[in-house]
Amino acid sequence: MSNRNIFVRPENSFWYARGKLIRFIILLATLCSISFLYFSQKPWELDNKSHELYSLSDHLIRGLWYGFASSTFIGILLIFSWKKWAKTDHNKDLTLSHNPQIENIHSSVFWVLLALIVLLGGHLRWNLVTGGLGWEEINSIRTTSHENSPEDWEKTLWMYQEQNKCIPLAAAIKISQSIWQTKTEPDAYEIHELSLRSPNFIMSISSILVIGLLVKRWGFSIGALGSALFLAMHPWHIKNGTALGTEGIIIFLVLLGSLWLTYAINDNKDRWRYWLLFGTNQLMFAWTIHEGIFYAIGFTLCGILLILSQNINFSFRSTSISKLVAANAMACMVYFPLFMPNIMQTFHWEPIENPHSSILPNLGNSIGHLFFGMDISQSGSESPSVANELGQSPIICSLILLTTFFSLSFGIIRTWINRKGAAKILITIVILGLVS
C-alpha cells in the first residue's frame, strides 16, 4: 500500500504540485541565504569607526549580509504564498484566442530580409566599433582601470563610487578583454577598441533583431521589417549604441522586456519560461543603471494593466498578475545581494547639482534625438540640429518633419485599433524614455 497521504491532493502539495522545480529552486536559494546569514561576518561585528571612512570590504560585508537578509525574507514569502503564484489554469487555452496576423509575409522571405537588415546594421556600425576611442570613453577607462585588467573582480562588481557606472557592462568588458588578452603576449597588456566595444556592438545589432521579432509578434510583418530598418539606420543608435555607455543597453533591454512581456501574457500553455525571462530582464534593468528600478516598475505596471484589460475571467487575471509579481520577487532575490553593497556606498557620494535644471530644452532635445538623431536647437553653435538643418534646407526638412509626424500618428492609430495591448506597451516605453 502506498504511504502517500490520500487526503492531500497533488495540486495542494508543495512537493507534488505542478511547477515544483521553480519552488525547489526558491527553497534551495532561501536555505542558502539563511546559511550565509548564519556563517558570514555580521555588520555589527565591524569597527564603528569604519562608518566614517570608505572601505570596500566593509561595504561588501554589510551589503551582502543585508542583501541576503532581504532575499531570505522574499524567499519565505514566496514559499508560504506558493499556491497564489504557482497555480495553473488548465483551461486558459479556451479563453485566449490567437491573434491573427494583420500583415503577412512568407516566413522564409521575412527571415531573409530581417537577416539582411541586421547585417546592414552591423556594417553601418563597424567603422565606429573599430575606430579610435572618444574622450569620454578614454576618461571612463582611466577612472575604471580595474574593469580592464584581468583581476580585481571584486572592484568590478562592487566598487560603486559614481552614478554613471554600469556594472554588467564593466563585467562584459572585462570578459571581452580577457578573451582578447589570450591572443596577445601574457606580459604585454593591451587595450583594443573592438574588445572594449564588442558588448555594446552585440547588443546594438541584437536590438535590430529583437525589434523585428517584437513587431512581428504583434502581427505586423511589414512593420517589423520597417522598424528593424529604421533602427538599423538611425544615426543616434549607430553612434550611441556602439559607444561605451548605457544608452544602447537600455534600448536593448526595453525591446527585450517588451518581447518577453508580450509572450508571457499571451502564452496559452501557461508556461513559466517567459515570466522567468521577463523577471531576468527586470533584474538587468535594475542592475544596469541607478534609475533602472523605475524602468522595472514601469514595465510591471504596464503588465498589470495589460492583464486587467484581457477578455478573460477574474481567476485567470488573478493568476497572471500573481505570476508577474512572483517573477519580480524572484528577480529581487538575486538583485539585493548583487546590488546592496553598491547601495551602501551611495551614502558616501558627494551631493551634486541637478543636471536637469532646464527641463524643457532637455525634453525637446531628447525628442529630437529620438526621431532625428540630433538636438532640436543649438543656440550659438554650428553643430547639427533640426533648427539649423531647417534653415539650410527648408523644403526638404519640412517634408521630413511632416512625413515623420504623419507616419508616427498613423502607426500609433493603427496599432491602437488592431493591437491595443501593443499600443499600451509603446506608450509605456515613450513615457519611460521621456521621464528618464
Coordinates of C-alpha atoms in Angstrom, one line a residue:
M1 CA 0.0 0.0 0.0
S2 CA 1.3 3.5 -0.9
N3 CA 2.4 5.6 2.0
R4 CA 1.2 8.7 0.3
N5 CA -1.5 10.6 2.2
I6 CA -4.7 10.1 0.2
F7 CA -6.3 13.1 1.9
V8 CA -3.8 15.5 0.3
R9 CA -4.5 16.2 -3.4
P10 CA -1.3 16.6 -5.5
E11 CA -2.3 20.1 -6.6
N12 CA -2.4 21.2 -3.0
S13 CA 1.0 19.8 -2.1
F14 CA 4.2 21.9 -2.2
W15 CA 6.1 18.7 -3.1
Y16 CA 3.9 17.3 -5.8
A17 CA 2.0 20.2 -7.5
R18 CA 2.9 21.2 -11.0
G19 CA 5.9 23.5 -11.3
K20 CA 7.8 22.1 -8.4
L21 CA 11.2 22.8 -10.0
I22 CA 10.8 26.5 -9.5
R23 CA 9.6 26.1 -5.9
F24 CA 12.5 23.8 -5.1
I25 CA 15.0 26.4 -6.5
I26 CA 13.4 29.1 -4.4
L27 CA 13.5 26.8 -1.3
L28 CA 17.2 26.0 -2.0
A29 CA 18.1 29.7 -2.6
T30 CA 16.3 30.6 0.7
L31 CA 18.2 27.9 2.6
C32 CA 21.5 29.1 1.1
S33 CA 20.7 32.7 2.1
I34 CA 19.9 31.6 5.7
S35 CA 23.2 29.7 5.8
F36 CA 25.1 32.8 4.6
L37 CA 23.5 34.9 7.2
Y38 CA 24.4 32.4 9.9
F39 CA 28.1 31.8 8.9
S40 CA 29.2 35.1 7.5
Q41 CA 30.6 38.1 9.4
K42 CA 27.8 40.3 10.8
P43 CA 27.6 44.0 10.2
W44 CA 27.5 44.8 13.9
E45 CA 30.8 43.0 14.4
L46 CA 32.7 45.6 12.3
D47 CA 34.5 48.6 13.8
N48 CA 32.1 51.5 14.3
K49 CA 34.8 53.9 13.0
S50 CA 34.5 52.3 9.6
H51 CA 31.2 54.1 9.1
E52 CA 33.1 57.3 8.7
L53 CA 35.8 56.1 6.2
Y54 CA 35.3 54.5 2.8
S55 CA 36.2 50.8 2.9
L56 CA 35.1 48.5 0.1
S57 CA 35.5 45.4 2.2
D58 CA 33.3 46.8 5.0
H59 CA 30.6 47.9 2.5
L60 CA 30.8 44.4 1.0
I61 CA 30.3 42.7 4.3
R62 CA 27.3 45.0 5.2
G63 CA 25.8 45.0 1.8
L64 CA 26.0 41.2 1.2
W65 CA 24.5 40.5 4.7
Y66 CA 21.6 42.9 4.3
G67 CA 21.1 41.7 0.7
F68 CA 20.9 38.1 1.7
A69 CA 18.6 39.0 4.6
S70 CA 16.3 40.7 2.1
S71 CA 16.5 37.6 -0.2
T72 CA 15.6 35.4 2.7
F73 CA 12.6 37.5 3.6
I74 CA 11.3 37.4 0.0
G75 CA 12.0 33.7 -0.3
I76 CA 10.0 32.9 2.8
L77 CA 7.1 35.0 1.5
L78 CA 7.2 33.1 -1.9
I79 CA 7.3 29.8 -0.2
F80 CA 4.3 30.4 2.1
S81 CA 2.3 32.0 -0.7
W82 CA 3.2 29.5 -3.4
K83 CA -0.5 28.5 -4.0
K84 CA -1.2 32.0 -5.2
W85 CA 1.5 32.3 -7.8
A86 CA 2.2 28.7 -8.7
K87 CA -1.5 27.9 -9.6
T88 CA -2.0 26.7 -13.1
D89 CA -5.1 27.3 -15.2
H90 CA -5.7 24.2 -17.3
N91 CA -8.5 25.8 -19.3
K92 CA -6.7 29.0 -20.2
D93 CA -6.2 27.9 -23.8
L94 CA -10.0 28.1 -24.1
T95 CA -10.1 31.7 -23.2
L96 CA -7.2 33.3 -25.1
S97 CA -7.6 33.2 -28.8
H98 CA -4.6 33.5 -31.1
N99 CA -4.4 37.0 -32.7
P100 CA -4.3 36.7 -36.5
Q101 CA -1.6 38.3 -38.5
I102 CA -2.5 41.8 -39.7
E103 CA 0.3 41.9 -42.2
N104 CA 1.6 38.6 -43.6
I105 CA 4.8 37.9 -45.4
H106 CA 6.1 34.4 -46.3
S107 CA 8.2 33.2 -43.4
S108 CA 11.3 32.5 -45.5
V109 CA 11.2 35.9 -47.1
F110 CA 10.7 37.6 -43.8
W111 CA 13.7 35.9 -42.1
V112 CA 16.0 36.5 -45.1
L113 CA 15.1 40.2 -45.2
L114 CA 15.4 40.6 -41.4
A115 CA 18.9 38.9 -41.6
L116 CA 19.9 41.3 -44.3
I117 CA 18.8 44.3 -42.2
V118 CA 20.7 43.1 -39.2
L119 CA 23.8 42.7 -41.4
L120 CA 23.3 46.2 -42.8
G121 CA 23.1 47.5 -39.2
G122 CA 26.3 45.7 -38.3
H123 CA 28.0 47.1 -41.4
L124 CA 27.0 50.7 -40.6
R125 CA 28.3 50.4 -37.1
W126 CA 31.6 48.5 -37.9
N127 CA 33.8 51.6 -38.5
L128 CA 32.7 53.2 -35.2
V129 CA 33.3 49.9 -33.3
T130 CA 36.9 49.6 -34.7
G131 CA 37.7 53.3 -34.7
G132 CA 39.6 55.3 -32.1
L133 CA 38.2 55.9 -28.6
G134 CA 36.4 59.2 -27.9
W135 CA 37.5 61.4 -25.0
E136 CA 34.5 60.3 -22.9
E137 CA 35.5 56.6 -23.4
I138 CA 39.1 57.3 -22.6
N139 CA 38.1 59.1 -19.4
S140 CA 35.9 56.2 -18.5
I141 CA 38.8 53.7 -19.0
R142 CA 41.2 55.8 -16.9
T143 CA 38.8 56.2 -14.0
T144 CA 37.9 52.5 -14.0
S145 CA 41.1 50.8 -14.9
H146 CA 40.2 47.7 -12.8
E147 CA 37.5 46.9 -15.3
N148 CA 40.1 46.4 -18.0
S149 CA 42.5 44.3 -16.0
P150 CA 42.2 40.6 -15.8
E151 CA 41.9 40.7 -12.0
D152 CA 40.0 42.8 -9.4
W153 CA 36.6 41.2 -10.0
E154 CA 35.6 42.4 -6.5
K155 CA 36.1 46.0 -7.6
T156 CA 34.4 45.5 -10.9
L157 CA 31.2 44.2 -9.4
W158 CA 31.1 46.3 -6.2
M159 CA 33.2 49.4 -6.4
Y160 CA 30.4 52.0 -6.9
Q161 CA 31.8 55.5 -6.4
E162 CA 30.0 57.2 -9.3
Q163 CA 26.4 57.0 -10.5
N164 CA 27.3 56.5 -14.2
K165 CA 28.9 53.1 -13.7
C166 CA 27.2 50.2 -15.4
I167 CA 28.2 47.0 -13.6
P168 CA 27.0 44.5 -16.2
L169 CA 28.8 46.4 -18.9
A170 CA 32.0 46.6 -16.8
A171 CA 31.9 42.8 -16.3
A172 CA 31.2 42.2 -20.0
I173 CA 34.2 44.4 -20.9
K174 CA 36.4 42.6 -18.5
I175 CA 35.4 39.2 -20.0
S176 CA 35.9 40.6 -23.5
Q177 CA 39.3 42.0 -22.6
S178 CA 40.3 38.7 -21.0
I179 CA 39.4 36.8 -24.2
W180 CA 41.4 39.3 -26.3
Q181 CA 44.3 39.1 -23.9
T182 CA 44.6 35.3 -24.6
K183 CA 45.6 36.2 -28.1
T184 CA 48.4 38.6 -27.1
E185 CA 51.5 38.2 -25.1
P186 CA 50.8 37.5 -21.4
D187 CA 53.1 40.2 -20.2
A188 CA 52.0 42.9 -22.6
Y189 CA 48.6 44.1 -21.6
E190 CA 46.9 45.9 -24.4
I191 CA 43.6 47.7 -24.7
H192 CA 41.8 47.1 -28.0
E193 CA 38.9 49.2 -29.3
L194 CA 37.0 46.2 -30.7
S195 CA 37.3 44.2 -27.4
L196 CA 36.1 47.2 -25.4
R197 CA 33.1 48.0 -27.6
S198 CA 32.1 44.4 -28.6
P199 CA 29.5 44.1 -25.8
N200 CA 27.7 47.3 -26.9
F201 CA 28.1 46.3 -30.5
I202 CA 26.5 42.9 -29.9
M203 CA 23.6 44.4 -28.1
S204 CA 23.2 47.1 -30.7
I205 CA 22.7 44.7 -33.6
S206 CA 20.7 42.4 -31.3
S207 CA 18.3 45.3 -30.8
I208 CA 17.6 45.3 -34.5
L209 CA 16.7 41.6 -34.4
V210 CA 14.6 41.9 -31.3
I211 CA 12.5 44.8 -32.6
G212 CA 11.8 42.8 -35.7
L213 CA 10.7 39.8 -33.6
L214 CA 8.6 42.0 -31.3
V215 CA 6.6 43.8 -34.0
K216 CA 6.1 40.6 -35.9
R217 CA 4.7 39.0 -32.8
W218 CA 2.3 41.9 -32.6
G219 CA 1.1 40.9 -36.1
F220 CA 2.8 43.4 -38.3
S221 CA 5.3 41.6 -40.5
I222 CA 5.9 44.6 -42.9
G223 CA 6.1 46.9 -39.9
A224 CA 8.6 44.6 -38.3
L225 CA 10.9 44.9 -41.2
G226 CA 10.4 48.7 -41.3
S227 CA 11.1 49.1 -37.6
A228 CA 14.2 47.0 -37.9
L229 CA 15.4 49.0 -40.9
F230 CA 14.6 52.3 -39.1
L231 CA 16.7 51.2 -36.0
A232 CA 19.5 49.9 -38.2
M233 CA 19.9 53.2 -40.0
H234 CA 19.1 55.6 -37.1
P235 CA 22.0 57.9 -36.6
W236 CA 21.6 58.2 -32.9
H237 CA 21.6 54.5 -32.4
I238 CA 24.5 54.0 -34.7
K239 CA 26.6 56.4 -32.7
N240 CA 25.5 55.9 -29.1
G241 CA 24.5 52.2 -29.4
T242 CA 28.1 51.2 -30.1
A243 CA 30.0 53.6 -27.8
L244 CA 31.0 52.7 -24.3
G245 CA 27.8 53.7 -22.4
T246 CA 24.4 52.5 -21.2
E247 CA 22.2 54.0 -23.9
G248 CA 22.4 51.0 -26.3
I249 CA 22.0 48.6 -23.4
I250 CA 18.8 50.3 -22.2
I251 CA 17.3 50.2 -25.7
F252 CA 18.1 46.5 -25.9
L253 CA 16.5 45.8 -22.5
V254 CA 13.4 47.8 -23.3
L255 CA 12.8 45.9 -26.5
L256 CA 13.6 42.6 -25.0
G257 CA 11.4 43.2 -22.0
S258 CA 8.5 44.2 -24.3
L259 CA 9.0 40.9 -26.2
W260 CA 9.1 38.7 -23.1
L261 CA 6.0 40.5 -21.6
T262 CA 4.1 40.0 -24.9
Y263 CA 4.9 36.3 -24.9
A264 CA 4.2 35.8 -21.2
I265 CA 0.8 37.5 -21.2
N266 CA -0.4 35.7 -24.5
D267 CA 1.0 32.3 -23.7
N268 CA -1.9 29.8 -24.0
K269 CA 0.1 27.0 -22.4
D270 CA 0.6 28.9 -19.2
R271 CA 4.3 28.3 -19.0
W272 CA 6.8 29.8 -16.6
R273 CA 9.6 30.3 -19.1
Y274 CA 8.5 33.7 -20.4
W275 CA 7.8 35.0 -16.9
L276 CA 11.2 34.0 -15.8
L277 CA 12.8 35.6 -18.8
F278 CA 10.8 38.8 -18.1
G279 CA 12.0 38.7 -14.5
T280 CA 15.6 38.3 -15.6
N281 CA 15.1 41.3 -17.8
Q282 CA 13.7 43.3 -14.9
L283 CA 16.8 42.3 -12.9
M284 CA 19.1 43.6 -15.7
F285 CA 17.2 46.9 -15.7
A286 CA 17.8 47.5 -12.0
W287 CA 21.4 46.3 -12.2
T288 CA 22.4 48.2 -15.3
I289 CA 21.7 51.8 -14.2
H290 CA 20.9 53.6 -11.0
E291 CA 17.4 54.6 -12.2
G292 CA 16.8 51.2 -13.7
I293 CA 14.4 50.3 -10.9
F294 CA 11.9 52.8 -12.4
Y295 CA 12.0 51.0 -15.7
A296 CA 11.3 47.8 -13.9
I297 CA 8.4 49.4 -12.0
G298 CA 7.0 50.9 -15.2
F299 CA 7.0 47.5 -17.0
T300 CA 5.4 45.9 -14.0
L301 CA 2.5 48.4 -14.0
C302 CA 2.2 48.0 -17.8
G303 CA 2.0 44.3 -17.4
I304 CA -0.7 44.5 -14.7
L305 CA -2.7 47.0 -16.9
L306 CA -2.5 44.6 -19.9
I307 CA -3.6 41.6 -17.9
L308 CA -6.6 43.5 -16.4
S309 CA -7.6 44.5 -19.9
Q310 CA -7.7 40.9 -21.2
N311 CA -11.0 39.4 -22.1
I312 CA -10.7 36.6 -19.5
N313 CA -12.3 35.8 -16.2
F314 CA -11.2 37.1 -12.8
S315 CA -9.4 33.8 -11.9
F316 CA -7.2 33.9 -14.9
R317 CA -6.3 37.5 -14.5
S318 CA -5.5 37.0 -10.8
T319 CA -3.2 34.0 -11.7
S320 CA -1.3 36.0 -14.3
I321 CA -0.8 39.0 -12.0
S322 CA 0.4 36.7 -9.3
K323 CA 3.0 35.2 -11.7
L324 CA 4.0 38.7 -12.7
V325 CA 4.6 39.7 -9.1
A326 CA 6.4 36.4 -8.3
A327 CA 8.7 36.9 -11.3
N328 CA 9.6 40.3 -10.0
A329 CA 10.1 38.9 -6.5
M330 CA 12.5 36.2 -7.8
A331 CA 14.4 38.9 -9.6
C332 CA 14.7 40.9 -6.3
M333 CA 16.1 37.8 -4.6
V334 CA 19.0 38.0 -7.0
Y335 CA 19.2 41.8 -7.2
F336 CA 19.6 42.6 -3.5
P337 CA 22.8 40.5 -2.8
L338 CA 24.2 41.8 -6.1
F339 CA 23.5 45.5 -5.6
M340 CA 23.1 46.1 -1.9
P341 CA 26.9 46.7 -1.4
N342 CA 26.6 49.3 -4.1
I343 CA 23.6 50.9 -2.4
M344 CA 25.6 51.2 0.8
Q345 CA 28.3 53.2 -1.0
T346 CA 25.8 55.8 -2.3
F347 CA 25.6 57.2 1.2
H348 CA 29.3 58.3 0.8
W349 CA 28.6 60.1 -2.5
E350 CA 29.2 63.9 -2.6
P351 CA 26.0 65.9 -3.4
I352 CA 25.8 67.1 -6.9
E353 CA 23.8 69.8 -8.6
N354 CA 20.7 68.7 -10.6
P355 CA 21.9 68.4 -14.2
H356 CA 18.3 68.7 -15.4
S357 CA 17.8 72.2 -14.1
S358 CA 16.4 73.3 -17.5
I359 CA 13.7 70.7 -18.2
L360 CA 12.0 71.9 -21.4
P361 CA 15.2 72.2 -23.6
N362 CA 16.4 68.8 -22.4
L363 CA 13.0 67.3 -23.2
G364 CA 12.9 68.9 -26.6
N365 CA 16.4 67.7 -27.4
S366 CA 15.5 64.2 -26.2
I367 CA 12.6 64.1 -28.7
G368 CA 14.9 65.4 -31.4
H369 CA 17.4 62.6 -30.8
L370 CA 14.6 60.1 -30.7
F371 CA 13.3 60.9 -34.2
F372 CA 16.2 62.6 -36.0
G373 CA 19.4 61.7 -34.1
M374 CA 20.2 65.4 -33.3
D375 CA 19.1 68.2 -31.0
I376 CA 16.1 70.4 -31.7
S377 CA 18.2 73.5 -31.5
Q378 CA 21.8 74.5 -30.6
S379 CA 21.9 78.2 -30.0
G380 CA 25.3 79.8 -30.9
S381 CA 26.6 76.5 -32.3
E382 CA 27.1 75.1 -35.8
S383 CA 26.5 71.5 -34.6
P384 CA 23.8 69.6 -36.5
S385 CA 20.3 70.3 -35.2
V386 CA 16.8 70.3 -36.5
A387 CA 16.6 74.1 -36.4
N388 CA 19.9 74.5 -38.3
E389 CA 19.0 71.9 -40.9
L390 CA 15.6 73.5 -41.4
G391 CA 17.2 76.9 -42.0
Q392 CA 19.6 75.4 -44.6
S393 CA 17.2 73.2 -46.5
P394 CA 13.6 74.3 -45.5
I395 CA 11.8 72.3 -48.2
I396 CA 13.5 69.0 -47.6
C397 CA 13.4 69.3 -43.9
S398 CA 9.8 70.3 -43.8
L399 CA 8.9 67.2 -45.9
I400 CA 10.9 65.0 -43.5
L401 CA 9.2 66.6 -40.5
L402 CA 5.7 66.2 -42.0
T403 CA 6.4 62.6 -43.1
T404 CA 7.7 61.7 -39.6
F405 CA 4.7 63.2 -37.9
F406 CA 2.1 61.5 -40.1
S407 CA 3.9 58.2 -40.1
L408 CA 4.1 58.3 -36.3
S409 CA 0.4 59.2 -36.0
F410 CA -0.6 56.6 -38.5
G411 CA 1.4 53.9 -36.7
I412 CA 0.0 54.7 -33.3
I413 CA -3.6 54.8 -34.5
R414 CA -3.3 51.6 -36.5
T415 CA -1.6 49.8 -33.6
W416 CA -4.3 51.0 -31.2
I417 CA -7.1 49.9 -33.5
N418 CA -5.6 46.4 -34.1
R419 CA -3.5 45.7 -31.0
K420 CA -4.5 47.8 -28.0
G421 CA -2.1 45.8 -25.8
A422 CA 0.9 46.6 -28.1
A423 CA -0.1 50.3 -28.2
K424 CA -0.1 50.4 -24.4
I425 CA 3.4 48.9 -24.3
L426 CA 4.5 51.6 -26.8
I427 CA 3.0 54.3 -24.7
T428 CA 4.8 52.9 -21.6
I429 CA 8.1 52.9 -23.5
V430 CA 7.7 56.5 -24.6
I431 CA 6.7 57.7 -21.1
L432 CA 9.8 55.9 -19.6
G433 CA 12.0 57.4 -22.2
L434 CA 10.8 60.9 -21.6
V435 CA 10.8 60.7 -17.8
S436 CA 14.3 59.3 -17.7

